mmCIF file of C-alpha atoms in Angstrom:
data_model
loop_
_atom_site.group_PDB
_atom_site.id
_atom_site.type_symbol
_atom_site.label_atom_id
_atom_site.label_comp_id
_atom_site.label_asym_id
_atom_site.label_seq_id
_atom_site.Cartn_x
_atom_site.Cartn_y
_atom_site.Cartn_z
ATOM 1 C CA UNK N 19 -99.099 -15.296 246.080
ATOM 2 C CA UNK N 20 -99.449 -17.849 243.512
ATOM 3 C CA UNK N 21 -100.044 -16.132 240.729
ATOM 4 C CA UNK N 22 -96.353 -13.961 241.905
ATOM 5 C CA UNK N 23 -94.858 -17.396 241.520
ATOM 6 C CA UNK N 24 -95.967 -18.071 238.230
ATOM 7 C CA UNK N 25 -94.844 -14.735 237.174
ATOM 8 C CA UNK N 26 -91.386 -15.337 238.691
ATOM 9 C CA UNK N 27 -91.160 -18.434 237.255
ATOM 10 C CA UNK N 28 -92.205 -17.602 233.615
ATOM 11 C CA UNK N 29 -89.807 -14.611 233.532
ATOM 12 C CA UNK N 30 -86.764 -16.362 234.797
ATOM 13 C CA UNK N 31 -87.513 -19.566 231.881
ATOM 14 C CA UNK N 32 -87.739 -16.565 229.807
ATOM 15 C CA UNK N 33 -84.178 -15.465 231.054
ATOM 16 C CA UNK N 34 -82.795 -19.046 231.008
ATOM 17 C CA UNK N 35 -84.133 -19.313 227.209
ATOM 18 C CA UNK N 36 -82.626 -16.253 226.457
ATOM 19 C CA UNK N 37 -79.442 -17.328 228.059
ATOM 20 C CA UNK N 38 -79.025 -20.773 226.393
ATOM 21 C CA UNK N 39 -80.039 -18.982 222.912
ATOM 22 C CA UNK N 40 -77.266 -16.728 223.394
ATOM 23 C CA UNK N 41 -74.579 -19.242 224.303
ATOM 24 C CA UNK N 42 -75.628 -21.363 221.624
ATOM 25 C CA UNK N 43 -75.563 -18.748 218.646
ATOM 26 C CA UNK N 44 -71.929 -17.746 220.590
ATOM 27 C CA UNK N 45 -71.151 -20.995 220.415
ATOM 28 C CA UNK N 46 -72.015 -22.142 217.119
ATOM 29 C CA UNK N 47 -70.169 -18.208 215.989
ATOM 30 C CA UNK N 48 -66.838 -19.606 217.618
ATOM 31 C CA UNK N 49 -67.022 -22.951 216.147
ATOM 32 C CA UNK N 50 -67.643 -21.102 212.329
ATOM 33 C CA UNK N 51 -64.761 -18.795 212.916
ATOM 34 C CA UNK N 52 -62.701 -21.549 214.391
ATOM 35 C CA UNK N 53 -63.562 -24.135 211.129
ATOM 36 C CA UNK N 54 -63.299 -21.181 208.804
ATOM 37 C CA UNK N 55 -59.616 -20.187 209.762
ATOM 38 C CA UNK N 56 -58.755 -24.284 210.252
ATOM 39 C CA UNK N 57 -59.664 -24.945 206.666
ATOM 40 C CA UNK N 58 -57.965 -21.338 205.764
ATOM 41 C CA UNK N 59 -54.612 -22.600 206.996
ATOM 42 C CA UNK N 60 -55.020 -26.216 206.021
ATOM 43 C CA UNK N 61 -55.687 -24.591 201.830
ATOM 44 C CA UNK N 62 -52.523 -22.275 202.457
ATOM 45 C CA UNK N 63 -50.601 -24.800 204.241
ATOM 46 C CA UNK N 64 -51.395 -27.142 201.293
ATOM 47 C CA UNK N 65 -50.904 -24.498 198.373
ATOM 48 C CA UNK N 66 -47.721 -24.247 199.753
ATOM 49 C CA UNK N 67 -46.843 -27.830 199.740
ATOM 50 C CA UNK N 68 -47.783 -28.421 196.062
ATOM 51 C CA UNK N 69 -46.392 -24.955 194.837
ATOM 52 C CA UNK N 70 -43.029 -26.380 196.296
ATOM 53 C CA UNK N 71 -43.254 -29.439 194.527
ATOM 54 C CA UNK N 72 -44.199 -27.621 191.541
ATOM 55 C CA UNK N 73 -40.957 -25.809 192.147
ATOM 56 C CA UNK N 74 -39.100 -29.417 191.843
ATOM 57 C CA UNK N 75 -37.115 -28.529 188.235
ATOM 58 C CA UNK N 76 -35.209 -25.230 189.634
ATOM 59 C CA UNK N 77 -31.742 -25.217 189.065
ATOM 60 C CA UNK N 78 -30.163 -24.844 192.615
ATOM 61 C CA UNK N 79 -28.459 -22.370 191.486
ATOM 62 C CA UNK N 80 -30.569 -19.984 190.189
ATOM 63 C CA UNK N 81 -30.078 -16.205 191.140
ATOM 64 C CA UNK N 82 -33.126 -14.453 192.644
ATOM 65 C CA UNK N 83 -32.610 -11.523 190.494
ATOM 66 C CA UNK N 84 -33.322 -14.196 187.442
ATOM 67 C CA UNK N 85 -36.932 -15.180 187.924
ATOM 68 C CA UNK N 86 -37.543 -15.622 183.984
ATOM 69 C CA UNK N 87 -35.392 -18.972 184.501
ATOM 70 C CA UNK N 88 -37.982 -20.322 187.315
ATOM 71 C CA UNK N 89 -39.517 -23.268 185.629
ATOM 72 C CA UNK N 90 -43.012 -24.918 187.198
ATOM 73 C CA UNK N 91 -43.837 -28.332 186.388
ATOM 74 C CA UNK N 92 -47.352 -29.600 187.176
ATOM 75 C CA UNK N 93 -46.881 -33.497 187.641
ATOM 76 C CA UNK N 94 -46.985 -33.443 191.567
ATOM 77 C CA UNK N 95 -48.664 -30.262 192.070
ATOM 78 C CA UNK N 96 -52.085 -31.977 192.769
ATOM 79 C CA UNK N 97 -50.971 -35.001 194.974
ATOM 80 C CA UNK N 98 -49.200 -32.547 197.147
ATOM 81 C CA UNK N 99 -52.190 -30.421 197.606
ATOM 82 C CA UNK N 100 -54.677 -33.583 198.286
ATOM 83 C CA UNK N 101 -52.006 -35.622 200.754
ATOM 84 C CA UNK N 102 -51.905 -32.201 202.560
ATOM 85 C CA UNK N 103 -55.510 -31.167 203.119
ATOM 86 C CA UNK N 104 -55.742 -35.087 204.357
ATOM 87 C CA UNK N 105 -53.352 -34.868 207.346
ATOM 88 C CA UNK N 106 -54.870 -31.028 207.906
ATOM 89 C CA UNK N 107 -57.544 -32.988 208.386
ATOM 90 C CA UNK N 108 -56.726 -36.033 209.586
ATOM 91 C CA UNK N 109 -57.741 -38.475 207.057
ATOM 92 C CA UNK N 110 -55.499 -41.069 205.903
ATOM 93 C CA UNK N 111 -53.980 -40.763 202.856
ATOM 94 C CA UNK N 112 -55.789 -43.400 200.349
ATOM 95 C CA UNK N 113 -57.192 -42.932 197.371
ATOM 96 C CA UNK N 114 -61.306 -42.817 198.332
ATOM 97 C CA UNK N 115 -59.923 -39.529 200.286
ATOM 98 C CA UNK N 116 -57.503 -38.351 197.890
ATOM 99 C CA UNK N 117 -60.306 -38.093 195.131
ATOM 100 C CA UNK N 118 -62.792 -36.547 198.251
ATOM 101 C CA UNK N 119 -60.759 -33.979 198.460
ATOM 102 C CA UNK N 120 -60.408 -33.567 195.157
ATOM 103 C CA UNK N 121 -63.765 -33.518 194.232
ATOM 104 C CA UNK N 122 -64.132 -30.371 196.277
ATOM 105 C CA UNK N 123 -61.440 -28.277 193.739
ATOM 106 C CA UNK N 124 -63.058 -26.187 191.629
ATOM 107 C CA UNK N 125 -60.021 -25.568 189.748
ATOM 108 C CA UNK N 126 -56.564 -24.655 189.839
ATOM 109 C CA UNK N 127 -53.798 -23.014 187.671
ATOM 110 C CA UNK N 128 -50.546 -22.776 187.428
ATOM 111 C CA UNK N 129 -48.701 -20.264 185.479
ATOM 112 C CA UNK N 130 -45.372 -19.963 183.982
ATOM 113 C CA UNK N 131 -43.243 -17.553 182.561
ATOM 114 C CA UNK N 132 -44.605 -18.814 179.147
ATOM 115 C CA UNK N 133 -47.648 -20.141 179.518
ATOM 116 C CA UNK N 134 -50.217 -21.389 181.879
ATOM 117 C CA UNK N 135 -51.611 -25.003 182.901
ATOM 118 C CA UNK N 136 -55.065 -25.317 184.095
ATOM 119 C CA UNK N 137 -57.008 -28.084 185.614
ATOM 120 C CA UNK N 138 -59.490 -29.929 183.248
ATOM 121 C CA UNK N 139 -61.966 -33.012 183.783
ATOM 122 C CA UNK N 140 -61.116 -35.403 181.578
ATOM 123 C CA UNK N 141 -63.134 -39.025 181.005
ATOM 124 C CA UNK N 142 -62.117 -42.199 182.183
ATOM 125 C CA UNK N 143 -62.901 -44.615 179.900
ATOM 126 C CA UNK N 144 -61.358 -47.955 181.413
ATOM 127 C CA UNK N 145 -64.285 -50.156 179.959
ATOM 128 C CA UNK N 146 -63.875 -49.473 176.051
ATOM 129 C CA UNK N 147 -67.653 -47.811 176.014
ATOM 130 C CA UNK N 148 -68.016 -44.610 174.046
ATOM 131 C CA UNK N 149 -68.881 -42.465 176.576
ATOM 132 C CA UNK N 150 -68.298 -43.763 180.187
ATOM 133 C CA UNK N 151 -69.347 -40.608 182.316
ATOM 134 C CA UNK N 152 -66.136 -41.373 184.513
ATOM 135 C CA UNK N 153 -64.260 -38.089 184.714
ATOM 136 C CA UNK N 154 -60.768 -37.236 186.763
ATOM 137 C CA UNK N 155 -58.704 -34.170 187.242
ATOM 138 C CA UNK N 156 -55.398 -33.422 184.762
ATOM 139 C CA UNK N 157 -53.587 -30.785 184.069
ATOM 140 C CA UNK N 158 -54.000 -29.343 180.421
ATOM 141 C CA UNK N 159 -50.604 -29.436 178.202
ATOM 142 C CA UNK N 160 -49.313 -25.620 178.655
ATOM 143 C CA UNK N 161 -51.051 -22.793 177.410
ATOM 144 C CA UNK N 162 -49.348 -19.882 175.974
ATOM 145 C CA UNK N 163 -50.187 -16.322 176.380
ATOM 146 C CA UNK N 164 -51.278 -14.974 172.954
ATOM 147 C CA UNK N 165 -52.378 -11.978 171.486
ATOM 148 C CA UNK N 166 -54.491 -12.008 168.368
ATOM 149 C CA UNK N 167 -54.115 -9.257 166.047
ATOM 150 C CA UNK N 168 -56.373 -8.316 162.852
ATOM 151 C CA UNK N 169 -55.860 -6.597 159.453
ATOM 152 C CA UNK N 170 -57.998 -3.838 157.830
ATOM 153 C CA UNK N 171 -60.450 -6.144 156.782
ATOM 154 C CA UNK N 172 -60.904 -7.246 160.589
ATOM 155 C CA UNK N 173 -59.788 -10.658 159.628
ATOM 156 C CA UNK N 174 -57.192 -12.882 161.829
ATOM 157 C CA UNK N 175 -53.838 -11.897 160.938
ATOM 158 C CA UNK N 176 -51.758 -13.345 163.338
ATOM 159 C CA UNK N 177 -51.032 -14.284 166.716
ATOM 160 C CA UNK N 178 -48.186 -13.265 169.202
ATOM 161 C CA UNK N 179 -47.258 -15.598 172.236
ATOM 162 C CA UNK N 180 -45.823 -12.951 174.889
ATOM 163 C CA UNK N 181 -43.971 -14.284 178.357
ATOM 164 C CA UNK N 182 -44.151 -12.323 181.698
ATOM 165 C CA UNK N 183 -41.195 -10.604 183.047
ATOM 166 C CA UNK N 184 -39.952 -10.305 179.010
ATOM 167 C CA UNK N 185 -40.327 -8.564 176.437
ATOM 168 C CA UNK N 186 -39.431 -11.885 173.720
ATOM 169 C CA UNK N 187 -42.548 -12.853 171.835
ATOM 170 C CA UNK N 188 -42.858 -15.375 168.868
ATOM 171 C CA UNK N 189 -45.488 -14.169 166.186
ATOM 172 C CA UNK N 190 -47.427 -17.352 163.640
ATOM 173 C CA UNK N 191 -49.069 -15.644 160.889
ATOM 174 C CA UNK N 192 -52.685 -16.613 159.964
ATOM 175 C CA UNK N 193 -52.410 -16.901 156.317
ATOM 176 C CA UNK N 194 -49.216 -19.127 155.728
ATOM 177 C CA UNK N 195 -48.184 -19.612 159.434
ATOM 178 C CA UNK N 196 -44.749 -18.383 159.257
ATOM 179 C CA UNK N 197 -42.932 -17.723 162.321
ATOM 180 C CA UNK N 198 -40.973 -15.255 163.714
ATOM 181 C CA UNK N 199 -39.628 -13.921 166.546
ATOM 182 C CA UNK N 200 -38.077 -10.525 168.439
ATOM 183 C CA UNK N 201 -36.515 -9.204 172.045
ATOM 184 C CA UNK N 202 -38.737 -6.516 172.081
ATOM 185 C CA UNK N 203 -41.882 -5.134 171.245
ATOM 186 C CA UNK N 204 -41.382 -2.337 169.652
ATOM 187 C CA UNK N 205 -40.399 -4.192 167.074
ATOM 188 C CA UNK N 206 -43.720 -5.138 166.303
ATOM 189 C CA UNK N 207 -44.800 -1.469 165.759
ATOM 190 C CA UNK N 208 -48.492 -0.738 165.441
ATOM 191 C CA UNK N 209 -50.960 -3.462 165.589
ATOM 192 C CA UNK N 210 -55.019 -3.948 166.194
ATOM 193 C CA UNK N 211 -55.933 -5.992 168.788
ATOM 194 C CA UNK N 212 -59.098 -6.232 168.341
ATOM 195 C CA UNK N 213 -61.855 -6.250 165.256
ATOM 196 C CA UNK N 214 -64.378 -3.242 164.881
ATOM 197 C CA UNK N 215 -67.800 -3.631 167.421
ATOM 198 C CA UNK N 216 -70.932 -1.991 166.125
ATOM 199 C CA UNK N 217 -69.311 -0.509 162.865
ATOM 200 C CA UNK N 218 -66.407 1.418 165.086
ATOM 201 C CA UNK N 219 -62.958 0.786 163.947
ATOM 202 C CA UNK N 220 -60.660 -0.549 166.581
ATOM 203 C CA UNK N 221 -57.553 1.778 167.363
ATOM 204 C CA UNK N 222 -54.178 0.649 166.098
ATOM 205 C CA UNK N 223 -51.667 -0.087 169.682
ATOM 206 C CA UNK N 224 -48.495 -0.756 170.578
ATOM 207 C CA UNK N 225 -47.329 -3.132 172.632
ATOM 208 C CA UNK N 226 -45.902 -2.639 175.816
ATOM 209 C CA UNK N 227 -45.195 -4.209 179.399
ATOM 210 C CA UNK N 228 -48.485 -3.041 180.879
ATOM 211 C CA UNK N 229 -50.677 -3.689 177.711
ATOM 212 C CA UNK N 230 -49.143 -7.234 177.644
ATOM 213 C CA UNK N 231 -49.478 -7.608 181.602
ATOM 214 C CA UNK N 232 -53.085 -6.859 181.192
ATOM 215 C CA UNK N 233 -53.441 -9.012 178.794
ATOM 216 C CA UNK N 234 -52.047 -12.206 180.373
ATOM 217 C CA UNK N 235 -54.064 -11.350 183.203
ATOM 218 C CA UNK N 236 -57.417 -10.883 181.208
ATOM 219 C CA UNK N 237 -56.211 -14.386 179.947
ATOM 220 C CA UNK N 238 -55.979 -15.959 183.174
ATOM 221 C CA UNK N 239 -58.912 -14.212 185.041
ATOM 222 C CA UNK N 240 -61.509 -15.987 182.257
ATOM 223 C CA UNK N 241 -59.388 -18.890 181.825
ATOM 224 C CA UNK N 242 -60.024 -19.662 185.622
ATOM 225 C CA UNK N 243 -63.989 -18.241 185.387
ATOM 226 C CA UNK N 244 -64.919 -20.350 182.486
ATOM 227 C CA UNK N 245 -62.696 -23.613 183.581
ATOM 228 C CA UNK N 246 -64.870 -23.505 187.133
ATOM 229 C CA UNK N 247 -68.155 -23.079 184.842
ATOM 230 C CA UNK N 248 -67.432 -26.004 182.832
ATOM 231 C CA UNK N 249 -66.456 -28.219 185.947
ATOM 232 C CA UNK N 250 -69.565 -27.635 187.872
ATOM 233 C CA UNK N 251 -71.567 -28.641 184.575
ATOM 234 C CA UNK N 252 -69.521 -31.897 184.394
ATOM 235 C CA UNK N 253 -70.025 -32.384 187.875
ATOM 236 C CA UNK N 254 -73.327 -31.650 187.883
ATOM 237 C CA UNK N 255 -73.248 -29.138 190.268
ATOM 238 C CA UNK N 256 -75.743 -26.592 190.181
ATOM 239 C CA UNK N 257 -74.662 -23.665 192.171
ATOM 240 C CA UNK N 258 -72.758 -20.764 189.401
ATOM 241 C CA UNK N 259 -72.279 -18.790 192.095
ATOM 242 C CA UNK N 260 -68.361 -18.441 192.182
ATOM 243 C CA UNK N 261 -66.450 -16.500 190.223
ATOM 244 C CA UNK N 262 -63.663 -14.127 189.964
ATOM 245 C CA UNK N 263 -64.054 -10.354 189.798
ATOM 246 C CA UNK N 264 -62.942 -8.863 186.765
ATOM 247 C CA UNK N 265 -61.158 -5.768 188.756
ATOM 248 C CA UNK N 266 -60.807 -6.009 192.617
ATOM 249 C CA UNK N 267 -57.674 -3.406 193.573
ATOM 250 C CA UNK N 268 -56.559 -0.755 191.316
ATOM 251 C CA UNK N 269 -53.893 -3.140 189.451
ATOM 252 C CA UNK N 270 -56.449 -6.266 188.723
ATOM 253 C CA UNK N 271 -57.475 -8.904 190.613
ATOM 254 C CA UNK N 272 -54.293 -10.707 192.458
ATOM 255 C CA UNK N 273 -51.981 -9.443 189.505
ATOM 256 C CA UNK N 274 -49.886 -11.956 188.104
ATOM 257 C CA UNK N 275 -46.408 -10.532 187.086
ATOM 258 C CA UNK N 276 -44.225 -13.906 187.838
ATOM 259 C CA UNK N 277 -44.755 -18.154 187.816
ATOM 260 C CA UNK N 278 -47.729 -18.449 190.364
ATOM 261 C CA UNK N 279 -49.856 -20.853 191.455
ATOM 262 C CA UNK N 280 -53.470 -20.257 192.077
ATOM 263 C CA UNK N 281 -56.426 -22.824 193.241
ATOM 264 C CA UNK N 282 -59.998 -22.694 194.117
ATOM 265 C CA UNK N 283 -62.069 -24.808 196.604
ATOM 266 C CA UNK N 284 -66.044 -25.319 196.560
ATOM 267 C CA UNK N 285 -68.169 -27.197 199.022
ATOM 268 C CA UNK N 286 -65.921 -28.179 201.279
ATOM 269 C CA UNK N 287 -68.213 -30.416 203.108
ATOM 270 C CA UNK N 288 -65.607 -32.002 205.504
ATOM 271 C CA UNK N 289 -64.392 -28.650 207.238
ATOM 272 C CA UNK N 290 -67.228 -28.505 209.509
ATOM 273 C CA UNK N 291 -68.978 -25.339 209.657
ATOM 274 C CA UNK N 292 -66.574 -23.211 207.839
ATOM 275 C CA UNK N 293 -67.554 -20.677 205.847
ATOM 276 C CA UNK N 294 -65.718 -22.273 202.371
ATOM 277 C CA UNK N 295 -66.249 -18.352 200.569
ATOM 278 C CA UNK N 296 -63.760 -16.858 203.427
ATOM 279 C CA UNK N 297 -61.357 -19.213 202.595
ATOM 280 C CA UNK N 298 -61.462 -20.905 199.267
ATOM 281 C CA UNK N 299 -58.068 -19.669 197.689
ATOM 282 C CA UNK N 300 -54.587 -20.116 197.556
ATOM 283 C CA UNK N 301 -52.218 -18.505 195.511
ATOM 284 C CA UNK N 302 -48.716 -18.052 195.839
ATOM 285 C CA UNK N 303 -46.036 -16.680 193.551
ATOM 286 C CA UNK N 304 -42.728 -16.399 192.923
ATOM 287 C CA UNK N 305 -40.955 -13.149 193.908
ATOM 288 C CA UNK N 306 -36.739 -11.768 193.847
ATOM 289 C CA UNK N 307 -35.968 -12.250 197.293
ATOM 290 C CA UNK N 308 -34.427 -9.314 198.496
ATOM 291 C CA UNK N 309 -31.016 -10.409 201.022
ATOM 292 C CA UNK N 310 -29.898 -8.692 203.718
ATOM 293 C CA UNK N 311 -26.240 -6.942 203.324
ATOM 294 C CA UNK N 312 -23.318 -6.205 205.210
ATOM 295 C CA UNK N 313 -20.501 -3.524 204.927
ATOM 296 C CA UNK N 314 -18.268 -1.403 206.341
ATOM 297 C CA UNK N 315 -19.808 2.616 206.913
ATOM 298 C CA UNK N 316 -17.441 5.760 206.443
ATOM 299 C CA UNK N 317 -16.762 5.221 209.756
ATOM 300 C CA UNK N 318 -14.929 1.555 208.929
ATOM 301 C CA UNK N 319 -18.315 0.300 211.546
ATOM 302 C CA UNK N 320 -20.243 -3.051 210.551
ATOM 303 C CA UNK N 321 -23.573 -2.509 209.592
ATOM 304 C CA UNK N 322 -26.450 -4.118 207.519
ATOM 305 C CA UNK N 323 -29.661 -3.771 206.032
ATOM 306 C CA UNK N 324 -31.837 -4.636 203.506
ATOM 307 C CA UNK N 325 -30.627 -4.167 199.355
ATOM 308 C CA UNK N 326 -33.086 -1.680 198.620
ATOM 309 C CA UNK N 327 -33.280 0.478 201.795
ATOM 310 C CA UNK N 328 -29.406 2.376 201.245
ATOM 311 C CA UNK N 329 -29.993 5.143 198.920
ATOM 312 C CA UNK N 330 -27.916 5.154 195.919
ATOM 313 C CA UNK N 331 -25.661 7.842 197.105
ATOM 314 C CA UNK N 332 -24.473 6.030 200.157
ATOM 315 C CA UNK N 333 -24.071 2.910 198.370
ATOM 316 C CA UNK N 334 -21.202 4.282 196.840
ATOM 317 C CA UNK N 335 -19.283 5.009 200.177
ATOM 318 C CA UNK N 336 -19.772 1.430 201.099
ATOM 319 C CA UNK N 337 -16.681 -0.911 201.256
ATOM 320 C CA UNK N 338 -16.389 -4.665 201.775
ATOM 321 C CA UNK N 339 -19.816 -5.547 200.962
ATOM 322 C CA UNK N 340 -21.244 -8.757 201.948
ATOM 323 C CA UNK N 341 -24.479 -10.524 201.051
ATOM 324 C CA UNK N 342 -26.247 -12.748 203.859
ATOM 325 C CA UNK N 343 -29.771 -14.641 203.264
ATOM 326 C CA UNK N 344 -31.173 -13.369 206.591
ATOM 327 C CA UNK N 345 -30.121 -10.742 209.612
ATOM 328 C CA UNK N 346 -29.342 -13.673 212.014
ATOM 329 C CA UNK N 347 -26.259 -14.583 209.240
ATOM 330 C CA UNK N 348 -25.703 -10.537 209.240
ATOM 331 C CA UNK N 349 -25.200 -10.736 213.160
ATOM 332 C CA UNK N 350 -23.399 -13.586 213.275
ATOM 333 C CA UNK N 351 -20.883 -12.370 210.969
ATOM 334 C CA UNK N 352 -20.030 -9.718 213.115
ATOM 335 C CA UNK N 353 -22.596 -6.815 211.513
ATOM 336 C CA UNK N 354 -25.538 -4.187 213.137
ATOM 337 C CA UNK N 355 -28.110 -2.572 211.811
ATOM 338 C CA UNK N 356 -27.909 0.468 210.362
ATOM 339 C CA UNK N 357 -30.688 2.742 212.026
ATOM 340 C CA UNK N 358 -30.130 5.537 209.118
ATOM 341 C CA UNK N 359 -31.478 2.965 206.914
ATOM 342 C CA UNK N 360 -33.471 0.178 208.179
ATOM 343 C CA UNK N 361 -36.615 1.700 208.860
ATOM 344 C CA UNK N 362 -36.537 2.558 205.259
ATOM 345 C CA UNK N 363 -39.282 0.945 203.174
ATOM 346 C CA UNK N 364 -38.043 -2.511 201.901
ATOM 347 C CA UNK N 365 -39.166 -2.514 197.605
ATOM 348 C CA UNK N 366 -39.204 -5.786 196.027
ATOM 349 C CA UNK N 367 -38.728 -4.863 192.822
ATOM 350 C CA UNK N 368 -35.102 -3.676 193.675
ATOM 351 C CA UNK N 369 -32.606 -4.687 190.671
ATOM 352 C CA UNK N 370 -28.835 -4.897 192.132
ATOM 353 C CA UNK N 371 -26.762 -2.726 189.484
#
């Protein structure tokens, strides 16, 4: 009968272990996923506060349709984003935990229509010595998007700065650095882009929007890679494990196409068990808003949708036409929704005529 009891009792502490070492990986799962998606909100949350402030110069006027006027400026873009990840996080806003949290950036980028700024550690040198190994976060001056072209000899001929959403470039020769500039590129006719590899000629191209798209994006993509490379050496940090995909979707990775802001964290020791990989990037961008509008049917009735969901035929039956920022101001002016069109697929890209 004894020996039954030991039995019993070494299969049920068997059981209980077996219980406790459940609940405890459960509970140590739930705590990741909750940390993970805490510090996921607190970077988008954050992105979002220094992309407005970034946002600061827009003229309040500004169309949507015009997005090559949006202007970013960098000078608060940082401070937002630190301030904001402290009261995510509760910390008080000083500057021990303003450069903690900055410490834990692996870099950051904004991008204009014209260029690009990118984070870059810079020394402090508040003593006078040569070389005080004192380094702080800045923004670079802007960057412009440039494409170098060569001559048949495969030397540098010149080099053409490009914008997104444009088709204006400005060209500096190599040899006497003249300047000069066009609305379009097919006025630059046939160029090479690149020298000859192994002994192969490179092919002659001409510019267009998605050759010049890819570029700026090629641009970016190892402007960000080798920024976070030379970071971690100045910080020596040992772990290269982070970087950016060359190709991720069928476009490119997170395809830039309009002033966006993009920034990378890295041991993120103070978001508890979060898994920093799952959530180490925000990037937001600047896109035509598309407004809601109101008008009168063939039948003289008060409807509304969305710009691009009316088919171009029916827009031209359409009377009294009214634009609202949102359906609530289409309702409240007296308008309902069209059901022949607003199930229609909204496109961003839309262009009013």
């Amino acid at each position: 009968m004894k020996n039954w009891l030991m039995v019993f009792n070494f299969v049920a502490l068997c059981c209980l272990i077996i219980m406790l070492t459940t609940f405890y990986i459960q509970l140590e799962t739930a705590t990741t996923e909750y940390d993970t998606d805490r510090l996921s909100k607190a970077i988008e949350y954050s992105g979002d506060m220094a992309f407005h402030y970034s946002l600061a110069s827009v003229n309040s006027e500004l169309a949507y349709q015009d997005m090559n006027q949006t202007t970013l400026s960098p000078s608060l873009c940082l401070p937002a984003f630190e301030e904001m990840m402290c009261l995510n996080y509760d910390m008080s806003i000083c500057n021990d935990n303003l450069k903690y949290i900055e410490d834990s950036i692996a870099t950051g980028l904004l991008a204009t229509n014209d260029g690009y700024y990118i984070t870059l550690m810079s020394e402090v040198n508040e003593t006078g010595e040569a070389h005080s190994n004192t380094f702080e976060f800045n923004w670079s001056p802007k960057l412009p998007y440039t494409i170098m072209t060569y001559d048949d000899n495969d030397k540098l001929a010149s080099e053409i700065a490009v914008r997104l959403g444009s088709e204006k470039w400005i060209k500096v020769n190599a040899n006497n650095l003249g300047i000069t500039n066009g609305t379009s590129y097919a006025e630059l006719g046939s160029i090479k882009t690149s020298p000859k590899e192994a002994g192969v000629p490179a092919a002659s191209i001409s510019l267009n929007s998605e050759t010049v798209s890819r570029a700026i994006n090629t641009r970016i993509t190892n402007a960000i890679t080798h920024n976070i490379d030379a970071i971690a050496e100045l910080r020596s940090d040992k772990d290269y494990t982070l970087y950016i995909p060359s190709e991720q979707t069928s476009s490119g990775l997170n395809k830039i196409d309009s002033p966006s802001f993009i920034l990378i964290m890295k041991d993120v020791d103070f978001s508890g068990q979060a898994k920093v990989r799952n959530a180490q990037i925000s990037g937001l961008k600047v896109i035509k808003k598309v407004r809601v509008i109101g008008y009168l049917n063939e039948l003289n009735q008060k409807k509304y949708c969305y710009e691009s969901q009316i088919a171009d035929s029916y827009r031209v039956k359409l009377k009294a036409v009214a634009v609202y920022n949102s359906v609530e101001e289409a309702a409240l002016a007296g308008f309902t929704p069209d059901y022949n069109c607003i199930f229609n697929k909204i496109d961003t890209s839309y262009i009013t005529q």
